[in-house]
Amino acid sequence: MSDTPLASVLFVCVHNAGRSQMAAGFLTHLAGDRIEVRSAGSVPGDRVNSSAVEAMKEVGVDISAAEPRILTTEAVQASDYVITMGCGDACPVFPGKQYLDWALEDPAGKGVEAVRPIRDQIRTRIEALIAEIDGRQAATP
């Protein structure tokens, strides 16, 4: 097997503190180094949402060391998939990328009980994304 990742995925939300961090955590956890993972925000927060960290820890994924990052043109250009989550007009669109917009509730200001269903929706979408990427790889001669 090649050392080159099958694909590169960038998750983007406004603060890069909840949804995009949970998505990046799940993709890294479930796909390992087979898929390159990035996350960023159009207006990054100061830290990752503590309820998101706790909710992810419950399912064995540690995102406590993650830090919100600013969205850059370079990150978008280096990614095969750009997945936006509730950014609205704040998230830029660049041509030539596989764009997906995941309408997910914002976990900001919510307790872990309210974040769990968001976390579970993200995991389901991540599993489908991995299957899609694996399927494209299998279809390539």
PDB file of C-alpha atoms in Angstrom, residues 8-54:
ATOM      1  CA  SER A   8      -7.432  15.024   1.735  1.00  0.00           C
ATOM      2  CA  VAL A   9     -10.447  16.397   3.619  1.00  0.00           C
ATOM      3  CA  LEU A  10     -10.925  19.879   5.069  1.00  0.00           C
ATOM      4  CA  PHE A  11     -13.725  20.489   7.583  1.00  0.00           C
ATOM      5  CA  VAL A  12     -14.830  24.099   7.948  1.00  0.00           C
ATOM      6  CA  CYS A  13     -17.166  25.791  10.414  1.00  0.00           C
ATOM      7  CA  VAL A  14     -17.189  29.344  11.707  1.00  0.00           C
ATOM      8  CA  HIS A  15     -15.288  28.931  14.990  1.00  0.00           C
ATOM      9  CA  ASN A  16     -13.482  25.605  14.301  1.00  0.00           C
ATOM     10  CA  ALA A  17     -14.331  24.722  17.886  1.00  0.00           C
ATOM     11  CA  GLY A  18     -17.106  22.118  17.701  1.00  0.00           C
ATOM     12  CA  ARG A  19     -18.493  20.440  14.592  1.00  0.00           C
ATOM     13  CA  SER A  20     -15.375  20.630  12.439  1.00  0.00           C
ATOM     14  CA  GLN A  21     -13.163  19.461  15.307  1.00  0.00           C
ATOM     15  CA  MET A  22     -15.442  16.493  16.042  1.00  0.00           C
ATOM     16  CA  ALA A  23     -15.502  15.590  12.341  1.00  0.00           C
ATOM     17  CA  ALA A  24     -11.708  15.816  12.072  1.00  0.00           C
ATOM     18  CA  GLY A  25     -11.347  13.712  15.207  1.00  0.00           C
ATOM     19  CA  PHE A  26     -13.659  10.996  13.902  1.00  0.00           C
ATOM     20  CA  LEU A  27     -12.047  10.895  10.458  1.00  0.00           C
ATOM     21  CA  THR A  28      -8.547  10.647  11.941  1.00  0.00           C
ATOM     22  CA  HIS A  29      -9.716   7.982  14.402  1.00  0.00           C
ATOM     23  CA  LEU A  30     -11.592   5.871  11.848  1.00  0.00           C
ATOM     24  CA  ALA A  31      -9.359   6.268   8.768  1.00  0.00           C
ATOM     25  CA  GLY A  32      -5.948   6.684  10.362  1.00  0.00           C
ATOM     26  CA  ASP A  33      -3.358   8.000   7.939  1.00  0.00           C
ATOM     27  CA  ARG A  34      -5.242   6.703   4.899  1.00  0.00           C
ATOM     28  CA  ILE A  35      -6.966  10.092   4.627  1.00  0.00           C
ATOM     29  CA  GLU A  36      -5.321  13.449   5.287  1.00  0.00           C
ATOM     30  CA  VAL A  37      -7.438  15.540   7.655  1.00  0.00           C
ATOM     31  CA  ARG A  38      -7.602  19.311   8.184  1.00  0.00           C
ATOM     32  CA  SER A  39     -10.041  21.593   9.961  1.00  0.00           C
ATOM     33  CA  ALA A  40     -10.379  25.352  10.053  1.00  0.00           C
ATOM     34  CA  GLY A  41     -12.752  28.207  10.798  1.00  0.00           C
ATOM     35  CA  SER A  42     -13.590  31.486   9.138  1.00  0.00           C
ATOM     36  CA  VAL A  43     -13.504  33.174  12.579  1.00  0.00           C
ATOM     37  CA  PRO A  44     -11.711  30.672  14.841  1.00  0.00           C
ATOM     38  CA  GLY A  45     -12.551  30.559  18.528  1.00  0.00           C
ATOM     39  CA  ASP A  46     -10.069  30.629  21.391  1.00  0.00           C
ATOM     40  CA  ARG A  47     -10.367  26.917  22.197  1.00  0.00           C
ATOM     41  CA  VAL A  48     -12.250  23.766  21.284  1.00  0.00           C
ATOM     42  CA  ASN A  49     -15.711  23.501  22.841  1.00  0.00           C
ATOM     43  CA  SER A  50     -15.359  21.604  26.141  1.00  0.00           C
ATOM     44  CA  SER A  51     -18.692  19.819  25.615  1.00  0.00           C
ATOM     45  CA  ALA A  52     -17.461  18.591  22.217  1.00  0.00           C
ATOM     46  CA  VAL A  53     -14.225  17.351  23.840  1.00  0.00           C
ATOM     47  CA  GLU A  54     -16.199  15.515  26.528  1.00  0.00           C
TER      48      GLU A  54
END
